[in-house]
mmCIF file of C-alpha atoms in Angstrom:
data_model
loop_
_atom_site.group_PDB
_atom_site.id
_atom_site.type_symbol
_atom_site.label_atom_id
_atom_site.label_comp_id
_atom_site.label_asym_id
_atom_site.label_seq_id
_atom_site.Cartn_x
_atom_site.Cartn_y
_atom_site.Cartn_z
ATOM 1 C CA MET X 1 12.735 -41.944 77.838
ATOM 2 C CA PHE X 2 14.681 -39.401 75.764
ATOM 3 C CA ILE X 3 13.222 -38.716 72.315
ATOM 4 C CA LYS X 4 15.213 -37.101 69.468
ATOM 5 C CA PRO X 5 13.920 -33.579 68.605
ATOM 6 C CA TRP X 6 12.156 -32.970 65.295
ATOM 7 C CA SER X 7 14.244 -31.326 62.612
ATOM 8 C CA LYS X 8 13.498 -27.865 61.225
ATOM 9 C CA GLU X 9 12.764 -29.386 57.801
ATOM 10 C CA GLU X 10 10.198 -31.765 59.346
ATOM 11 C CA THR X 11 8.223 -29.087 61.177
ATOM 12 C CA GLY X 12 8.308 -26.295 58.584
ATOM 13 C CA TYR X 13 8.405 -23.755 61.442
ATOM 14 C CA THR X 14 10.689 -20.740 61.698
ATOM 15 C CA GLU X 15 13.945 -20.926 63.653
ATOM 16 C CA TYR X 16 12.306 -19.525 66.792
ATOM 17 C CA HIS X 17 9.296 -21.828 66.716
ATOM 18 C CA PHE X 18 11.517 -24.798 65.950
ATOM 19 C CA LYS X 19 13.547 -24.277 69.153
ATOM 20 C CA LEU X 20 10.379 -24.168 71.274
ATOM 21 C CA LEU X 21 8.931 -27.218 69.614
ATOM 22 C CA CYS X 22 12.141 -29.167 70.191
ATOM 23 C CA ILE X 23 11.933 -28.436 73.920
ATOM 24 C CA GLY X 24 8.420 -29.792 73.952
ATOM 25 C CA ARG X 25 9.501 -32.979 72.219
ATOM 26 C CA ILE X 26 12.418 -33.607 74.553
ATOM 27 C CA VAL X 27 10.353 -33.424 77.757
ATOM 28 C CA ARG X 28 7.048 -34.696 76.343
ATOM 29 C CA ASN X 29 7.405 -38.217 77.741
ATOM 30 C CA LYS X 30 8.467 -36.896 81.135
ATOM 31 C CA MET X 31 5.603 -34.461 81.670
ATOM 32 C CA LYS X 32 2.612 -33.651 79.475
ATOM 33 C CA THR X 33 2.181 -30.353 81.321
ATOM 34 C CA VAL X 34 5.458 -29.058 79.893
ATOM 35 C CA LEU X 35 4.438 -30.076 76.370
ATOM 36 C CA LEU X 36 1.182 -28.206 76.867
ATOM 37 C CA ILE X 37 3.012 -25.024 77.873
ATOM 38 C CA VAL X 38 5.350 -25.212 74.935
ATOM 39 C CA LEU X 39 2.600 -25.873 72.398
ATOM 40 C CA VAL X 40 0.438 -23.125 73.875
ATOM 41 C CA HIS X 41 3.346 -20.716 73.405
ATOM 42 C CA LEU X 42 4.122 -22.158 69.995
ATOM 43 C CA THR X 43 0.610 -21.682 68.692
ATOM 44 C CA HIS X 44 0.460 -18.129 70.070
ATOM 45 C CA PHE X 45 -2.243 -18.656 72.702
ATOM 46 C CA THR X 46 -2.269 -15.934 75.343
ATOM 47 C CA VAL X 47 -0.710 -17.080 78.664
ATOM 48 C CA SER X 48 0.234 -13.676 80.062
ATOM 49 C CA GLN X 49 -1.555 -14.235 83.361
ATOM 50 C CA GLU X 50 -1.080 -17.148 85.752
ATOM 51 C CA LEU X 51 -0.570 -20.447 83.986
ATOM 52 C CA HIS X 52 -3.640 -22.558 84.690
ATOM 53 C CA LEU X 53 -3.385 -26.228 83.904
ATOM 54 C CA LYS X 54 -5.848 -28.939 84.820
ATOM 55 C CA LYS X 55 -5.872 -32.723 84.767
ATOM 56 C CA PRO X 56 -7.192 -34.577 83.015
ATOM 57 C CA MET X 57 -6.517 -32.633 79.803
ATOM 58 C CA SER X 58 -8.323 -33.664 76.632
ATOM 59 C CA VAL X 59 -6.680 -33.607 73.224
ATOM 60 C CA SER X 60 -8.090 -30.894 70.929
ATOM 61 C CA ALA X 61 -5.871 -31.471 67.903
ATOM 62 C CA VAL X 62 -3.252 -33.845 66.601
ATOM 63 C CA LYS X 63 -0.372 -32.793 64.324
ATOM 64 C CA THR X 64 1.626 -35.444 62.490
ATOM 65 C CA VAL X 65 5.171 -34.517 61.569
ATOM 66 C CA GLY X 66 6.951 -37.349 59.786
ATOM 67 C CA SER X 67 6.773 -40.372 62.075
ATOM 68 C CA ASN X 68 6.106 -38.249 65.191
ATOM 69 C CA THR X 69 2.824 -37.035 66.572
ATOM 70 C CA ALA X 70 2.283 -33.787 68.527
ATOM 71 C CA TYR X 71 -0.760 -33.489 70.770
ATOM 72 C CA ILE X 72 -2.309 -30.096 71.429
ATOM 73 C CA TYR X 73 -4.403 -30.002 74.584
ATOM 74 C CA ASN X 74 -7.356 -27.940 75.758
ATOM 75 C CA ILE X 75 -6.594 -25.284 78.338
ATOM 76 C CA GLU X 76 -8.813 -25.299 81.431
ATOM 77 C CA THR X 77 -8.498 -23.752 84.838
ATOM 78 C CA LEU X 78 -5.833 -25.254 87.067
ATOM 79 C CA LYS X 79 -3.980 -23.407 89.799
ATOM 80 C CA PHE X 80 -0.228 -23.435 89.617
ATOM 81 C CA ASN X 81 -0.197 -24.609 93.234
ATOM 82 C CA ASP X 82 -1.994 -27.782 92.135
ATOM 83 C CA LEU X 83 1.217 -28.958 90.500
ATOM 84 C CA ASN X 84 3.632 -31.094 92.446
ATOM 85 C CA LEU X 85 7.202 -29.992 93.139
ATOM 86 C CA THR X 86 8.671 -31.852 90.187
ATOM 87 C CA GLU X 87 6.106 -30.357 87.848
ATOM 88 C CA LYS X 88 6.683 -26.886 89.254
ATOM 89 C CA SER X 89 10.443 -27.220 88.898
ATOM 90 C CA THR X 90 10.143 -28.479 85.367
ATOM 91 C CA LEU X 91 7.651 -25.735 84.539
ATOM 92 C CA ARG X 92 9.984 -23.057 85.889
ATOM 93 C CA GLY X 93 12.862 -24.502 83.860
ATOM 94 C CA VAL X 94 10.812 -24.455 80.706
ATOM 95 C CA GLN X 95 9.669 -20.909 81.471
ATOM 96 C CA THR X 96 13.317 -19.870 81.901
ATOM 97 C CA ILE X 97 14.259 -21.465 78.590
ATOM 98 C CA ILE X 98 11.278 -19.842 76.885
ATOM 99 C CA SER X 99 12.285 -16.462 78.328
ATOM 100 C CA ALA X 100 15.853 -16.953 77.120
ATOM 101 C CA LEU X 101 14.632 -17.926 73.687
ATOM 102 C CA ALA X 102 12.327 -14.926 73.640
ATOM 103 C CA GLU X 103 15.275 -12.682 74.514
ATOM 104 C CA HIS X 104 17.307 -14.383 71.814
ATOM 105 C CA ARG X 105 14.456 -13.720 69.406
ATOM 106 C CA VAL X 106 14.504 -10.059 70.374
ATOM 107 C CA GLN X 107 18.264 -9.944 69.767
ATOM 108 C CA GLU X 108 17.814 -11.599 66.396
ATOM 109 C CA ASP X 109 15.077 -9.103 65.547
ATOM 110 C CA GLN X 110 17.329 -6.228 66.604
ATOM 111 C CA GLN X 111 20.213 -7.575 64.526
ATOM 112 C CA LYS X 112 17.906 -8.011 61.539
ATOM 113 C CA MET X 113 16.676 -4.450 62.056
ATOM 114 C CA LYS X 114 20.260 -3.179 62.100
ATOM 115 C CA THR X 115 20.988 -5.122 58.905
ATOM 116 C CA ASP X 116 17.854 -3.712 57.282
ATOM 117 C CA ILE X 117 18.824 -0.190 58.332
ATOM 118 C CA THR X 118 22.333 -0.675 56.898
ATOM 119 C CA GLN X 119 20.872 -1.911 53.624
ATOM 120 C CA MET X 120 18.440 1.015 53.550
ATOM 121 C CA ASN X 121 21.303 3.449 54.149
ATOM 122 C CA THR X 122 23.228 1.838 51.289
ATOM 123 C CA VAL X 123 20.206 2.197 49.011
ATOM 124 C CA ILE X 124 19.773 5.818 50.107
ATOM 125 C CA GLN X 125 23.444 6.541 49.339
ATOM 126 C CA GLN X 126 23.124 4.906 45.920
ATOM 127 C CA GLN X 127 19.998 6.937 45.233
ATOM 128 C CA ALA X 128 21.809 10.077 46.374
ATOM 129 C CA VAL X 129 24.636 9.364 43.888
ATOM 130 C CA LEU X 130 22.063 8.718 41.153
ATOM 131 C CA LEU X 131 20.226 11.929 42.055
ATOM 132 C CA SER X 132 23.514 13.835 41.885
ATOM 133 C CA LYS X 133 24.160 12.436 38.396
ATOM 134 C CA ILE X 134 20.630 13.376 37.327
ATOM 135 C CA ASN X 135 21.150 16.895 38.687
ATOM 136 C CA ASN X 136 24.409 17.195 36.716
ATOM 137 C CA ILE X 137 22.621 16.064 33.554
ATOM 138 C CA VAL X 138 19.842 18.576 34.208
ATOM 139 C CA LYS X 139 22.405 21.352 34.741
ATOM 140 C CA GLN X 140 24.212 20.391 31.528
ATOM 141 C CA GLN X 141 20.953 20.376 29.598
ATOM 142 C CA GLN X 142 20.029 23.721 31.134
ATOM 143 C CA THR X 143 23.392 25.107 30.023
ATOM 144 C CA GLU X 144 22.786 23.831 26.498
ATOM 145 C CA ILE X 145 19.300 25.351 26.551
ATOM 146 C CA ASN X 146 20.741 28.698 27.674
ATOM 147 C CA GLN X 147 23.357 28.542 24.912
ATOM 148 C CA LEU X 148 20.625 27.763 22.406
ATOM 149 C CA LYS X 149 18.627 30.735 23.697
ATOM 150 C CA GLU X 150 21.688 32.967 23.275
ATOM 151 C CA THR X 151 22.144 31.682 19.730
ATOM 152 C CA ILE X 152 18.506 32.410 18.962
ATOM 153 C CA VAL X 153 18.879 35.902 20.413
ATOM 154 C CA GLN X 154 21.978 36.491 18.274
ATOM 155 C CA MET X 155 20.159 35.237 15.189
ATOM 156 C CA ASN X 156 17.229 37.526 15.952
ATOM 157 C CA ASN X 157 19.645 40.397 16.474
ATOM 158 C CA SER X 158 21.238 39.620 13.111
ATOM 159 C CA LYS X 159 17.830 39.655 11.464
ATOM 160 C CA ASN X 160 16.965 42.879 13.228
ATOM 161 C CA SER X 161 20.308 44.346 12.160
ATOM 162 C CA VAL X 162 19.585 43.517 8.534
ATOM 163 C CA ALA X 163 16.158 45.050 8.894
ATOM 164 C CA GLN X 164 17.705 48.217 10.343
ATOM 165 C CA LEU X 165 20.125 48.756 7.459
ATOM 166 C CA SER X 166 19.721 52.072 5.759
ATOM 167 C CA PRO X 167 17.828 51.943 2.467
ATOM 168 C CA GLY X 168 19.921 52.212 -0.652
ATOM 169 C CA PRO X 169 22.464 50.114 -2.542
ATOM 170 C CA ILE X 170 23.444 46.726 -1.162
ATOM 171 C CA PRO X 171 26.670 46.995 0.906
ATOM 172 C CA ARG X 172 29.822 46.172 -1.035
ATOM 173 C CA ASP X 173 31.444 44.391 1.912
ATOM 174 C CA CYS X 174 30.985 43.797 5.635
ATOM 175 C CA ALA X 175 32.508 47.158 6.519
ATOM 176 C CA GLU X 176 29.608 48.851 4.720
ATOM 177 C CA VAL X 177 27.151 46.478 6.370
ATOM 178 C CA TYR X 178 28.136 47.941 9.741
ATOM 179 C CA GLN X 179 28.279 51.453 8.356
ATOM 180 C CA ASN X 180 24.647 51.006 7.301
ATOM 181 C CA GLY X 181 23.518 50.162 10.836
ATOM 182 C CA ALA X 182 24.302 46.501 11.565
ATOM 183 C CA THR X 183 25.264 45.898 15.190
ATOM 184 C CA ALA X 184 25.632 42.104 15.503
ATOM 185 C CA PRO X 185 27.647 39.425 13.711
ATOM 186 C CA GLY X 186 25.728 37.316 11.263
ATOM 187 C CA VAL X 187 25.027 36.499 7.627
ATOM 188 C CA TYR X 188 24.315 39.512 5.411
ATOM 189 C CA ASP X 189 23.809 40.222 1.721
ATOM 190 C CA ILE X 190 26.730 42.041 0.078
ATOM 191 C CA GLN X 191 27.596 42.875 -3.540
ATOM 192 C CA PRO X 192 31.125 43.968 -4.409
ATOM 193 C CA LEU X 193 31.623 46.627 -7.057
ATOM 194 C CA ASN X 194 30.920 45.353 -10.596
ATOM 195 C CA PHE X 195 29.909 41.910 -9.279
ATOM 196 C CA SER X 196 26.940 40.474 -11.158
ATOM 197 C CA GLN X 197 24.663 39.754 -8.216
ATOM 198 C CA PRO X 198 24.495 39.924 -4.394
ATOM 199 C CA PHE X 199 25.667 36.998 -2.292
ATOM 200 C CA LYS X 200 25.605 36.149 1.382
ATOM 201 C CA ALA X 201 28.661 36.476 3.598
ATOM 202 C CA TYR X 202 29.316 36.081 7.296
ATOM 203 C CA CYS X 203 30.258 39.439 8.806
ATOM 204 C CA ASN X 204 31.725 40.159 12.225
ATOM 205 C CA ASN X 205 32.342 43.826 12.763
ATOM 206 C CA THR X 206 34.088 44.979 9.592
ATOM 207 C CA TRP X 207 35.604 41.575 8.784
ATOM 208 C CA THR X 208 34.322 39.373 5.946
ATOM 209 C CA TYR X 209 34.881 35.656 6.521
ATOM 210 C CA ILE X 210 36.065 33.767 3.443
ATOM 211 C CA HIS X 211 36.807 30.310 4.905
ATOM 212 C CA HIS X 212 36.346 28.017 7.890
ATOM 213 C CA LYS X 213 37.234 24.366 8.422
ATOM 214 C CA THR X 214 37.256 22.046 11.435
ATOM 215 C CA HIS X 215 39.289 18.854 11.765
ATOM 216 C CA GLY X 216 37.071 15.864 10.992
ATOM 217 C CA SER X 217 34.524 18.071 9.229
ATOM 218 C CA ALA X 218 31.680 16.296 7.460
ATOM 219 C CA LEU X 219 32.102 18.784 4.616
ATOM 220 C CA ASN X 220 34.268 17.440 1.791
ATOM 221 C CA PHE X 221 36.910 19.975 0.728
ATOM 222 C CA HIS X 222 38.325 17.743 -2.029
ATOM 223 C CA LYS X 223 36.297 19.481 -4.736
ATOM 224 C CA ASP X 224 36.721 20.572 -8.329
ATOM 225 C CA TRP X 225 37.622 23.943 -9.822
ATOM 226 C CA ASN X 226 34.058 25.231 -10.241
ATOM 227 C CA SER X 227 33.179 24.378 -6.636
ATOM 228 C CA TYR X 228 36.061 26.470 -5.347
ATOM 229 C CA LYS X 229 35.248 29.167 -7.881
ATOM 230 C CA ASN X 230 31.624 29.578 -6.734
ATOM 231 C CA GLY X 231 31.965 28.530 -3.094
ATOM 232 C CA PHE X 232 30.410 25.768 -0.998
ATOM 233 C CA GLY X 233 29.437 24.812 2.542
ATOM 234 C CA ASN X 234 27.448 26.522 5.291
ATOM 235 C CA LEU X 235 28.361 30.049 6.355
ATOM 236 C CA ASP X 236 27.416 29.160 9.950
ATOM 237 C CA GLY X 237 29.804 26.192 9.883
ATOM 238 C CA ASP X 238 32.544 25.015 7.506
ATOM 239 C CA PHE X 239 32.715 26.660 4.079
ATOM 240 C CA TRP X 240 34.739 28.241 1.261
ATOM 241 C CA LEU X 241 33.253 31.574 0.173
ATOM 242 C CA GLY X 242 34.354 31.193 -3.453
ATOM 243 C CA ASN X 243 37.437 32.408 -5.376
ATOM 244 C CA GLU X 244 35.383 34.600 -7.712
ATOM 245 C CA LYS X 245 33.806 36.377 -4.726
ATOM 246 C CA ILE X 246 37.135 36.740 -2.915
ATOM 247 C CA HIS X 247 38.649 38.216 -6.070
ATOM 248 C CA ALA X 248 35.746 40.683 -6.379
ATOM 249 C CA LEU X 249 36.098 41.752 -2.751
ATOM 250 C CA THR X 250 39.870 42.224 -2.777
ATOM 251 C CA LYS X 251 40.012 44.149 -6.070
ATOM 252 C CA GLN X 252 37.940 46.945 -4.424
ATOM 253 C CA GLY X 253 41.024 48.138 -2.557
ATOM 254 C CA LYS X 254 43.818 47.046 -0.269
ATOM 255 C CA HIS X 255 42.796 44.330 2.169
ATOM 256 C CA SER X 256 44.406 42.646 5.144
ATOM 257 C CA LEU X 257 44.129 38.903 5.759
ATOM 258 C CA TYR X 258 43.707 37.403 9.238
ATOM 259 C CA ILE X 259 44.290 33.663 9.595
ATOM 260 C CA GLY X 260 43.143 32.154 12.885
ATOM 261 C CA ILE X 261 44.161 28.648 13.875
ATOM 262 C CA THR X 262 43.476 26.376 16.857
ATOM 263 C CA THR X 263 46.093 23.726 17.558
ATOM 264 C CA LEU X 264 45.299 20.164 18.569
ATOM 265 C CA GLN X 265 46.202 21.216 22.116
ATOM 266 C CA GLY X 266 43.549 23.959 22.014
ATOM 267 C CA ARG X 267 45.986 26.878 21.696
ATOM 268 C CA GLN X 268 44.651 29.743 19.561
ATOM 269 C CA GLN X 269 47.068 31.602 17.285
ATOM 270 C CA PHE X 270 46.937 33.957 14.327
ATOM 271 C CA SER X 271 48.909 35.218 11.354
ATOM 272 C CA LEU X 272 48.107 38.676 10.025
ATOM 273 C CA TYR X 273 49.032 39.926 6.551
ATOM 274 C CA LYS X 274 48.423 43.607 5.892
ATOM 275 C CA SER X 275 48.219 43.118 2.140
ATOM 276 C CA PHE X 276 46.125 40.395 0.531
ATOM 277 C CA LYS X 277 44.597 39.955 -2.886
ATOM 278 C CA VAL X 278 43.313 37.122 -5.096
ATOM 279 C CA GLY X 279 43.719 37.519 -8.841
ATOM 280 C CA ALA X 280 41.103 36.910 -11.520
ATOM 281 C CA GLU X 281 40.302 33.505 -12.959
ATOM 282 C CA ASN X 282 42.554 34.136 -15.973
ATOM 283 C CA SER X 283 45.452 34.169 -13.460
ATOM 284 C CA ASN X 284 44.112 30.982 -11.867
ATOM 285 C CA TYR X 285 43.177 33.057 -8.824
ATOM 286 C CA GLU X 286 46.800 33.870 -8.010
ATOM 287 C CA LEU X 287 47.575 34.527 -4.339
ATOM 288 C CA ILE X 288 49.145 37.956 -3.793
ATOM 289 C CA VAL X 289 50.142 38.388 -0.161
ATOM 290 C CA SER X 290 52.714 40.429 1.755
ATOM 291 C CA GLU X 291 53.411 42.573 4.823
ATOM 292 C CA TYR X 292 53.341 39.836 7.461
ATOM 293 C CA ASP X 293 52.671 41.420 10.863
ATOM 294 C CA LYS X 294 55.458 40.336 13.208
ATOM 295 C CA SER X 295 53.155 40.662 16.200
ATOM 296 C CA SER X 296 51.398 37.511 14.945
ATOM 297 C CA SER X 297 51.564 34.468 17.219
ATOM 298 C CA ALA X 298 51.668 31.949 14.325
ATOM 299 C CA GLU X 299 54.383 31.569 11.683
ATOM 300 C CA ASP X 300 54.549 33.351 8.308
ATOM 301 C CA ASN X 301 53.823 30.228 6.291
ATOM 302 C CA LEU X 302 52.397 31.890 3.177
ATOM 303 C CA GLN X 303 55.814 33.450 2.527
ATOM 304 C CA TYR X 304 58.010 30.619 3.808
ATOM 305 C CA GLY X 305 61.548 30.642 2.513
ATOM 306 C CA GLN X 306 62.580 32.440 -0.650
ATOM 307 C CA ALA X 307 60.039 33.853 -3.126
ATOM 308 C CA GLY X 308 59.365 31.221 -5.735
ATOM 309 C CA GLY X 309 60.830 28.499 -3.542
ATOM 310 C CA ASP X 310 59.386 25.012 -3.122
ATOM 311 C CA TYR X 311 57.290 26.030 -0.105
ATOM 312 C CA TYR X 312 56.567 29.673 -0.895
ATOM 313 C CA HIS X 313 52.779 30.002 -1.346
ATOM 314 C CA GLY X 314 52.765 33.638 -2.368
ATOM 315 C CA ASN X 315 52.316 34.312 -6.106
ATOM 316 C CA ARG X 316 51.090 30.744 -6.596
ATOM 317 C CA ALA X 317 48.054 29.789 -8.699
ATOM 318 C CA PHE X 318 45.133 27.986 -7.110
ATOM 319 C CA SER X 319 44.964 24.190 -7.620
ATOM 320 C CA THR X 320 42.111 21.702 -7.331
ATOM 321 C CA LYS X 321 41.739 17.988 -7.961
ATOM 322 C CA ASP X 322 40.840 18.614 -11.617
ATOM 323 C CA LYS X 323 43.162 21.556 -12.274
ATOM 324 C CA ASP X 324 46.789 21.110 -11.245
ATOM 325 C CA ASN X 325 48.662 24.423 -11.035
ATOM 326 C CA ASP X 326 51.134 23.506 -8.287
ATOM 327 C CA GLY X 327 54.924 23.281 -8.425
ATOM 328 C CA TRP X 328 55.085 19.510 -7.997
ATOM 329 C CA VAL X 329 55.974 18.128 -11.423
ATOM 330 C CA GLU X 330 55.611 14.450 -10.562
ATOM 331 C CA GLY X 331 52.193 14.654 -8.884
ATOM 332 C CA SER X 332 49.192 16.662 -7.729
ATOM 333 C CA CYS X 333 49.261 18.371 -4.337
ATOM 334 C CA ALA X 334 45.477 18.856 -4.398
ATOM 335 C CA ASN X 335 44.826 15.128 -4.873
ATOM 336 C CA THR X 336 47.516 14.109 -2.414
ATOM 337 C CA ASN X 337 46.197 16.426 0.298
ATOM 338 C CA ASN X 338 42.480 16.247 -0.578
ATOM 339 C CA GLY X 339 41.944 19.978 -0.819
ATOM 340 C CA GLY X 340 42.123 23.094 -2.948
ATOM 341 C CA TRP X 341 44.870 25.657 -2.220
ATOM 342 C CA TRP X 342 47.695 27.776 -3.480
ATOM 343 C CA TYR X 343 50.018 24.801 -3.376
ATOM 344 C CA ALA X 344 53.738 25.095 -4.020
ATOM 345 C CA ASN X 345 55.744 21.844 -3.865
ATOM 346 C CA CYS X 346 53.715 21.024 -1.863
ATOM 347 C CA LEU X 347 53.104 22.963 1.338
ATOM 348 C CA VAL X 348 53.941 24.418 4.707
ATOM 349 C CA ALA X 349 50.376 25.699 4.950
ATOM 350 C CA ASP X 350 47.113 24.004 3.931
ATOM 351 C CA LEU X 351 43.811 25.150 5.437
ATOM 352 C CA THR X 352 41.448 23.138 3.234
ATOM 353 C CA GLY X 353 43.023 19.703 2.841
ATOM 354 C CA GLN X 354 45.265 18.444 5.598
ATOM 355 C CA LEU X 355 44.606 21.351 7.971
ATOM 356 C CA TYR X 356 48.314 21.966 8.456
ATOM 357 C CA TRP X 357 50.295 24.992 9.595
ATOM 358 C CA TYR X 358 54.052 24.736 10.003
ATOM 359 C CA ASP X 359 55.487 24.494 12.649
ATOM 360 C CA ASP X 360 52.348 23.674 14.652
ATOM 361 C CA GLY X 361 51.778 20.657 12.414
ATOM 362 C CA SER X 362 48.248 19.331 12.103
ATOM 363 C CA ILE X 363 45.703 21.700 13.629
ATOM 364 C CA GLN X 364 42.185 21.429 14.991
ATOM 365 C CA SER X 365 40.540 24.238 13.025
ATOM 366 C CA ALA X 366 41.241 27.322 10.923
ATOM 367 C CA PHE X 367 39.437 30.347 9.496
ATOM 368 C CA MET X 368 40.327 33.229 7.173
ATOM 369 C CA LYS X 369 38.785 36.682 7.173
ATOM 370 C CA ILE X 370 39.561 39.856 5.231
ATOM 371 C CA GLN X 371 39.093 43.564 5.891
ATOM 372 C CA LYS X 372 39.581 46.642 3.765
ATOM 373 C CA THR X 373 42.430 48.793 5.121
#
């Protein structure tokens, strides 16, 4: 009688065990010996030597699976030769099937191992990519640390330079700072001739910096007259030194003005004027500039067009949001452009408000520095 095999869901066994158990169910009613062999293999009893079966065989356990019952028998000594021909033939067939299934199991295990190895390699590659990213971050942080160390060294050098200045009167400008022994750029105390008290200025070689601004700066340059008169900002960042201080510096003798700009494309350019002076407050800090150096890479925008023209900044008074001295009758250039400058009507150059330099247009950053000639 042929009996339908149990399903995998009924037995709860793995795929391999399920195949063996199904064989046992199919032949169970034909020969109990075959069922015994299958169940012995299924339950992992050792049958590596000769298969010994003996009749009668007593039941040692009963397993109920759904409506079917599996009988597990005791193993006792029985020579293989005690089996009849039909039993031997059936036994050999089952052994062949078991061997084939075992080989199939090995192949499945090998395939699973290959899959596991592939997955492990994928994980290793992902970890390698992650490690590479971490290494890049570490390198970037190390670079930033090195830059910070260099900054600290420069700051220490600046402090040392100040400490090494020769005793005596406070330097009148940055040129004297270096004459008195300074060797590194930094912030130093200076006091121009007849100025009431010392003030700090950023010096680099013999140049005194009077202004710096970066596009998108957090520092507000739309300030009133007194703010531009006295100065504001951070000398290590964006700032305006102060019109009163610039006037005091430039009245000590002839000075040149160097304007450095960086375009939005990152191109660095400059305009050099060999004569620069800022008048006193009673002249509204008039801009007096001339002698544009034609070797400059940026345009001569402080003397654009004809003297006194709508866009000629030379000989103009300084304007702020609360003191309008520009040439625009109908409005205020300072309020329109959010800055303080020697506005005409209104501008081809503005390094505090719009950050604009014709014909480069809007620029990324700008600075101004002066030097006695």
